[in-house]
CSV table of C-alpha atoms in Angstrom, one decimal:
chain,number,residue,atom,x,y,z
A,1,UNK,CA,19.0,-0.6,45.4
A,2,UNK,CA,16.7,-1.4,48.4
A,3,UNK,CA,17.1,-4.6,50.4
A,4,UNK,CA,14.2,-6.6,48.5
A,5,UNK,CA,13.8,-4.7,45.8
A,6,UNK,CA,15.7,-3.2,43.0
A,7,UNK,CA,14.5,-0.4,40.5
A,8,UNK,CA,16.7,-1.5,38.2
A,9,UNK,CA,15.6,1.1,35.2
A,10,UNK,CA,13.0,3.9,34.8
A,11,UNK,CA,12.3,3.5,30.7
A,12,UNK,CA,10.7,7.2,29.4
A,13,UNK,CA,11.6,9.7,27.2
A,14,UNK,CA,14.3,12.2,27.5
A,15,UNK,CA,12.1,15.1,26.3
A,16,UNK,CA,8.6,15.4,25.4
A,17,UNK,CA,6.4,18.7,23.9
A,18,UNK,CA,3.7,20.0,26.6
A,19,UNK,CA,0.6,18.0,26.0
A,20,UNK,CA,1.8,14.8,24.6
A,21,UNK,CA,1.7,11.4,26.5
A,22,UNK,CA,4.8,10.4,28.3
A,23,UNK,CA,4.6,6.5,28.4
A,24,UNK,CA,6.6,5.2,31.3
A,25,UNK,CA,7.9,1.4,31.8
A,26,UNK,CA,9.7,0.3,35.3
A,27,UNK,CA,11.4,-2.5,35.7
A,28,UNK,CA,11.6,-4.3,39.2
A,29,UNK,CA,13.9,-6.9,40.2
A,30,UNK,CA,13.1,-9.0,43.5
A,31,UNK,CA,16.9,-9.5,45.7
A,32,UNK,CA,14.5,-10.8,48.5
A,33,UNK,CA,17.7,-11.4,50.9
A,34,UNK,CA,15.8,-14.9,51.9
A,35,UNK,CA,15.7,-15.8,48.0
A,36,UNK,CA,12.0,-16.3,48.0
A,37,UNK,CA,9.5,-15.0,45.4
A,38,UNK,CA,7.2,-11.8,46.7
A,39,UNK,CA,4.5,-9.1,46.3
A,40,UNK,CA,6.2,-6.5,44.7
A,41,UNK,CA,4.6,-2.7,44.0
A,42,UNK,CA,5.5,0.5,42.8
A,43,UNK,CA,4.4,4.4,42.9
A,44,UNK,CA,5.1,7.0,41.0
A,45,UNK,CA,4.9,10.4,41.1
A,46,UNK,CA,5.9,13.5,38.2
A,47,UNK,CA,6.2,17.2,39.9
A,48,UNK,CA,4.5,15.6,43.1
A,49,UNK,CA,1.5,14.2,41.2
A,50,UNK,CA,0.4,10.5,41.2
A,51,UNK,CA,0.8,8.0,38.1
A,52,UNK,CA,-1.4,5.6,37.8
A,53,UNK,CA,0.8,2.6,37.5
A,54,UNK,CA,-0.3,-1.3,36.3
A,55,UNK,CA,-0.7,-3.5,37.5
A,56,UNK,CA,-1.1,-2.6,41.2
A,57,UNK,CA,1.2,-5.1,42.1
A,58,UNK,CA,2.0,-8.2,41.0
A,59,UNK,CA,4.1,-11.6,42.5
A,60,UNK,CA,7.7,-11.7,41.8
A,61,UNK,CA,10.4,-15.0,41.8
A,62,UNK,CA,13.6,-14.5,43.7
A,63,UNK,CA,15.7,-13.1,41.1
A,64,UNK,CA,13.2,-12.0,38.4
A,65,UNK,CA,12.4,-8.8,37.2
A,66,UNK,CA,8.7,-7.6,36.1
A,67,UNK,CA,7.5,-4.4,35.0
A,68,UNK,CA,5.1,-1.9,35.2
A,69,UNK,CA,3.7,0.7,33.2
A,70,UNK,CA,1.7,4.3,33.5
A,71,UNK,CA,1.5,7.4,31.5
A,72,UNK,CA,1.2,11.4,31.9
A,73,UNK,CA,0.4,14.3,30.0
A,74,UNK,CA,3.4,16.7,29.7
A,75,UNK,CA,3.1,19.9,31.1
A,76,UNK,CA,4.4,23.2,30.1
A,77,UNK,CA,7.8,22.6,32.1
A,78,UNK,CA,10.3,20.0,32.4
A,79,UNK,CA,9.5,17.2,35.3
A,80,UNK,CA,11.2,14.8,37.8
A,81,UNK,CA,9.2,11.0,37.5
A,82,UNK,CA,10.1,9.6,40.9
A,83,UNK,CA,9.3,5.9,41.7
A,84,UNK,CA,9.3,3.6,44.9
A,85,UNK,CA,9.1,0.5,45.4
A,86,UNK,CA,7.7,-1.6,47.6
A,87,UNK,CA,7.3,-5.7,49.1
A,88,UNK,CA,4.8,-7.2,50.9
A,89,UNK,CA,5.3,-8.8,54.7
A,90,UNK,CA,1.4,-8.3,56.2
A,91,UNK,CA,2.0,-5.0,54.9
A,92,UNK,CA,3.7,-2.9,51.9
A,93,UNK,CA,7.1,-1.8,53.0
A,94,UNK,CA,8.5,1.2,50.9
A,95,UNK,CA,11.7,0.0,50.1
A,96,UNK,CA,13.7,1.7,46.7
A,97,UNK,CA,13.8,4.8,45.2
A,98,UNK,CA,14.9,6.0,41.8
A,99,UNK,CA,14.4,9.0,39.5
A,100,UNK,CA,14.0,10.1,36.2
A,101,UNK,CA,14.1,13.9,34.5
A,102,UNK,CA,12.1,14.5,31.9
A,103,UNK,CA,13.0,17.9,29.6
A,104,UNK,CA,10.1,20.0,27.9
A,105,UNK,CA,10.7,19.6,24.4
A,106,UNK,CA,10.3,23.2,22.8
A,107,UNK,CA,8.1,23.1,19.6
A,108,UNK,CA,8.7,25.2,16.4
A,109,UNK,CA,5.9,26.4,13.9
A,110,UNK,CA,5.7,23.5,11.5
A,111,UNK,CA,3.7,23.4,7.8
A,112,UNK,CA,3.1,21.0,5.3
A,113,UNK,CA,0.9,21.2,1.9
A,114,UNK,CA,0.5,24.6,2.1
A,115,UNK,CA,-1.4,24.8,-1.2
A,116,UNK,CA,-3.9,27.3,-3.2
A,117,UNK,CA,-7.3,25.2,-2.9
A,118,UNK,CA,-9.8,27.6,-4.4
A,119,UNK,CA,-10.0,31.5,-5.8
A,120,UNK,CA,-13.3,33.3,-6.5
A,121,UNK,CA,-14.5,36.2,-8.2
A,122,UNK,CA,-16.6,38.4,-5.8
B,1,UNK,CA,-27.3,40.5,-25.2
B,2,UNK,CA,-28.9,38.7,-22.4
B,3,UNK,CA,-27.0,40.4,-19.7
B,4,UNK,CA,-25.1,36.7,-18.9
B,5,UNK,CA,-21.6,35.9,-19.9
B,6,UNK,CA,-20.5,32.8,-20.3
B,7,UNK,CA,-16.7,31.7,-20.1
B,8,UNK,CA,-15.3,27.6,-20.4
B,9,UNK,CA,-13.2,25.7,-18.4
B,10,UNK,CA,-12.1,22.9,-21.0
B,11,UNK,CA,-15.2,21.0,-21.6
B,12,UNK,CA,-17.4,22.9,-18.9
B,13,UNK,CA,-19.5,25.9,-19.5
B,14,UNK,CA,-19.9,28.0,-16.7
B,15,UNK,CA,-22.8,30.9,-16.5
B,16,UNK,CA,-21.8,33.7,-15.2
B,17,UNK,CA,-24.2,36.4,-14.2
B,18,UNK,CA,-22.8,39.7,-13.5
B,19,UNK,CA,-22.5,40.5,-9.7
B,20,UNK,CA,-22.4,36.9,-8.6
B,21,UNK,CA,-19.0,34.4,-8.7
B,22,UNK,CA,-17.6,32.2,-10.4
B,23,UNK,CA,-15.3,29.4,-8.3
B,24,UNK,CA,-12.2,27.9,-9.9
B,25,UNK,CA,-10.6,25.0,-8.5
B,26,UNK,CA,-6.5,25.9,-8.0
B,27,UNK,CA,-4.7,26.1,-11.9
B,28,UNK,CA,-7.3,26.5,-13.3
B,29,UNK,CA,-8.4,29.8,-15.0
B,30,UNK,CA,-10.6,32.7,-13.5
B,31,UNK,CA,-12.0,35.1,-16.1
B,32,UNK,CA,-13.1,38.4,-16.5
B,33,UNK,CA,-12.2,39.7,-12.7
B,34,UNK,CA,-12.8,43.4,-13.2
B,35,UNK,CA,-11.7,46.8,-11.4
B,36,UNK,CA,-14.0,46.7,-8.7
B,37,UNK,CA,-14.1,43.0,-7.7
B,38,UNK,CA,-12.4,41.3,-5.4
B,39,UNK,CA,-10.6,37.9,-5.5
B,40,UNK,CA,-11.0,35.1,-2.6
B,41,UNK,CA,-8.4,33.3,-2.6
B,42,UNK,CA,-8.3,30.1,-0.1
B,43,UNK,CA,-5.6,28.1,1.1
B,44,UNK,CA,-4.9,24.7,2.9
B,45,UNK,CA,-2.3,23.7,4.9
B,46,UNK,CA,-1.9,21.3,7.7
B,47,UNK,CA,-0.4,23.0,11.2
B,48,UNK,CA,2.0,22.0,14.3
B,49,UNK,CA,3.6,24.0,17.0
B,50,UNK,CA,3.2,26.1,19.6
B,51,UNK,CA,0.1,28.9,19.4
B,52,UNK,CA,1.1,31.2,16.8
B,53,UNK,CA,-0.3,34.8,15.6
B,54,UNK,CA,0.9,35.4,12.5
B,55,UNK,CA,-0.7,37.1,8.5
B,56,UNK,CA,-2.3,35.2,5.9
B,57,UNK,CA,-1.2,36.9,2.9
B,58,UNK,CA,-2.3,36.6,-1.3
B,59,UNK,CA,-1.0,38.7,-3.6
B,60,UNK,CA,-1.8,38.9,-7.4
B,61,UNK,CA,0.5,40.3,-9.8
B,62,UNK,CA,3.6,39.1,-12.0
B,63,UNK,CA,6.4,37.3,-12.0
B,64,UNK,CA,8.9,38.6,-14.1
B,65,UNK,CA,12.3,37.4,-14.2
B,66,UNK,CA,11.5,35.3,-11.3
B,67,UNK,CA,10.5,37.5,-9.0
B,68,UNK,CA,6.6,38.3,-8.3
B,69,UNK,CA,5.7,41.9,-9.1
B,70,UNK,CA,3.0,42.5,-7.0
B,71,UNK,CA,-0.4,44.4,-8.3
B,72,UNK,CA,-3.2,43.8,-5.5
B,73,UNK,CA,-2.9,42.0,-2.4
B,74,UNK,CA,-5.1,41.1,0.9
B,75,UNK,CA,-4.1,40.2,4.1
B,76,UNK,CA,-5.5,38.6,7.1
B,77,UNK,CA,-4.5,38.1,10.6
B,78,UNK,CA,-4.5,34.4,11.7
B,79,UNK,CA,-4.1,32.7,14.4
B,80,UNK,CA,-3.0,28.9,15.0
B,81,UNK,CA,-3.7,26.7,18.6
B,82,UNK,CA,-0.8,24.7,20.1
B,83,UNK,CA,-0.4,21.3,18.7
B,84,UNK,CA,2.0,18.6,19.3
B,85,UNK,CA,0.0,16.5,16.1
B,86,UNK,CA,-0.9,17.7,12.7
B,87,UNK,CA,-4.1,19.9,11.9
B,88,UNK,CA,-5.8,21.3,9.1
B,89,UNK,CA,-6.5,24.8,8.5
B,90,UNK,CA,-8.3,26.3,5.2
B,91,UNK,CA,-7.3,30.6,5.6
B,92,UNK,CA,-9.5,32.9,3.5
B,93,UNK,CA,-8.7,36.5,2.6
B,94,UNK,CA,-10.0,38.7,-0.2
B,95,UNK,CA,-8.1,41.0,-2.8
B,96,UNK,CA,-9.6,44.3,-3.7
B,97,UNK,CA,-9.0,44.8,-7.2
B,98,UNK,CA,-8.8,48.3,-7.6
B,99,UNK,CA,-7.6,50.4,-10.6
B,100,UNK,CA,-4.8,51.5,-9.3
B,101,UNK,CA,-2.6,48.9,-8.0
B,102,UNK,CA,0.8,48.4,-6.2
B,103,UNK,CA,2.7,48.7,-9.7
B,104,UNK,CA,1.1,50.3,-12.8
B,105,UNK,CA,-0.5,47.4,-14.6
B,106,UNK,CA,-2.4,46.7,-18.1
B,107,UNK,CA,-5.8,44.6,-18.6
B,108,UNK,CA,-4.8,40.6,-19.0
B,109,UNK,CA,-3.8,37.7,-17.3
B,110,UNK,CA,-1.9,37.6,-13.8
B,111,UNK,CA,-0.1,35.2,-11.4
B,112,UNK,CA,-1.1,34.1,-7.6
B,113,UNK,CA,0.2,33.5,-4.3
B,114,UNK,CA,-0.1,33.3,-0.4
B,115,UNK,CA,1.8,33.0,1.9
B,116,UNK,CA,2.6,33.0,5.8
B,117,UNK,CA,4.2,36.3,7.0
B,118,UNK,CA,5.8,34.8,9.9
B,119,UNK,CA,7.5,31.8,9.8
B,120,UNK,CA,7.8,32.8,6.1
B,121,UNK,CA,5.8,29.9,4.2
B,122,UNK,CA,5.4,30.6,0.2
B,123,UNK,CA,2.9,28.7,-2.1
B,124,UNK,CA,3.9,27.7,-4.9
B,125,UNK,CA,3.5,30.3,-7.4
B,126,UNK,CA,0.3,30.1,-10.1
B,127,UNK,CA,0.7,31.5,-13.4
B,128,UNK,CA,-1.7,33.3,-16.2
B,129,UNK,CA,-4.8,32.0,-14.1
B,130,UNK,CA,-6.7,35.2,-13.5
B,131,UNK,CA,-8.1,37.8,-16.0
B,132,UNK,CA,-8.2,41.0,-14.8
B,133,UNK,CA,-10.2,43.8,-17.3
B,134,UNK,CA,-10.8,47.1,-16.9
B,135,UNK,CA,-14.7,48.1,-16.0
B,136,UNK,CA,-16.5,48.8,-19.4
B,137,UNK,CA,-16.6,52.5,-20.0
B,138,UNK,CA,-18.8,54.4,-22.5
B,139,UNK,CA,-18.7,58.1,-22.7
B,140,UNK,CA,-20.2,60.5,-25.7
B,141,UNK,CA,-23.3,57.9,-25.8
B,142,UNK,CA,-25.5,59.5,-28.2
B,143,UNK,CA,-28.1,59.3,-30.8
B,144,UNK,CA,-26.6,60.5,-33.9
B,145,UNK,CA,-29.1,60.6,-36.5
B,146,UNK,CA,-32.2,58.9,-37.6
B,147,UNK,CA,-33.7,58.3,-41.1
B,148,UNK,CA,-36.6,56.5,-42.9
B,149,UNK,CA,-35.3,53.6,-44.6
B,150,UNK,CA,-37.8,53.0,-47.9
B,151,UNK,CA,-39.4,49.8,-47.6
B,152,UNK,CA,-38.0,48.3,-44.0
């Protein structure tokens, strides 16, 4: 928990396959000590790489909570989504910090309607 | 004779010109596949996984007592891309039908499947839906005799 800013949950999957897209939601709650509304924004970052996240900031009541969103395509190993948070004061103050691991999900051959279509006499 | 041989598939008439093919829709019947030809046999299936090398196998043969008694079979090597969603694939492999087989095996009317070696992935089973002859064969041909015949 920071001092005006609370990354109250990281929502993603536990797992995903390499490839897929890993939709993730955080949630931000404004504890501006001075009980005001503020600017509030967030980063995030899987294996050191940026998300895009949306919207790129947004105005927050004293005591609400708004989210944001931003996705990634897994790669071939598991990955640590790391998020700050930030308020504005003139300038954007970094000011909480939470994580979330993410596991490679390993895939097994899979077949359906595996079916005799056609046979010709050559 | 005209040299064409014509087989039916219920109310269709097929022409079938020695040499060339004749393409059978799954359950249905293939007729006169003889020593010497081969069989294409297709199949679809829809793919997901990780990249996989594997065999695309078809057999012909019989299955007796449940189990398929294999005559002539083809096999293919195959390979499948990574894929976290579904995708179809349509494998082709031809079987040599040659007059000796896998098991000893008498002119008539066999079974079919393919399969995937590994993961192991059986079709299902088709029965009596080819005809497989022997070639033709004519030894001793020759003119016997020939004789005036009054009035013809």
């Amino acid at each position: 928990m920071g001092y005006y800013t609370d990354i109250i949950e990281i929502i993603a999957p536990s797992e995903a396959a390499q490839g897929e897209t890993v939709d993730i939601k955080v949630k931000v709650k404004n504890i501006n000590p001075y009980g005001v509304g503020e600017w509030v924004s967030v980063t995030a970052l899987y294996d050191g790489i940026g998300i895009p996240m949306s919207p790129g900031y947004i105005f927050v009541d004293y005591l609400a909570t708004e989210s944001f969103t931003g996705s990634f395509f897994m790669p071939p190993n598991n990955v640590r989504v790391e998020v700050w948070s930030y308020y504005y004061d003139y300038y954007w103050y970094e000011d909480d910090y939470a994580y979330k691991d993410i596991v490679l999900k390993v895939l097994k051959p899979e077949f359906k309607s595996f079916t005799i279509s056609e046979y010709t006499k050559r | 004779m005209d040299g064409v041989e014509y087989v039916t598939r219920e109310d269709i008439r097929w022409a079938l010109v020695e040499g060339g093919f004749l393409e059978v829709p799954a359950g249905s019947k293939l007729y006169g596949v003889m020593v010497g030809d081969k069989v294409r046999v297709i199949t679809t299936m829809s793919y997901k996984g990780p990249a996989l090398d594997t065999n695309y196998y078809a057999a012909i043969g019989n299955v007796i007592a449940g189990v398929f008694d294999e005559v002539w079979f083809g096999k293919i090597a195959v390979s499948f891309a990574a894929s976290i969603d579904w995708k179809a694939y349509s494998l082709t492999v031809d079987i040599p039908i040659t007059a000796v087989g896998i098991t000893p095996w008498t002119p008539g009317w066999f079974d079919l499947y393919t399969k995937i070696t590994s993961p192991l992935v059986v079709s299902a089973k088709l029965l009596d839906v080819i005809e497989i002859l022997l070639k033709p064969e004519f030894k001793d041909f020759t003119i016997l005799s020939y004789d005036k015949i009054a009035g013809a």
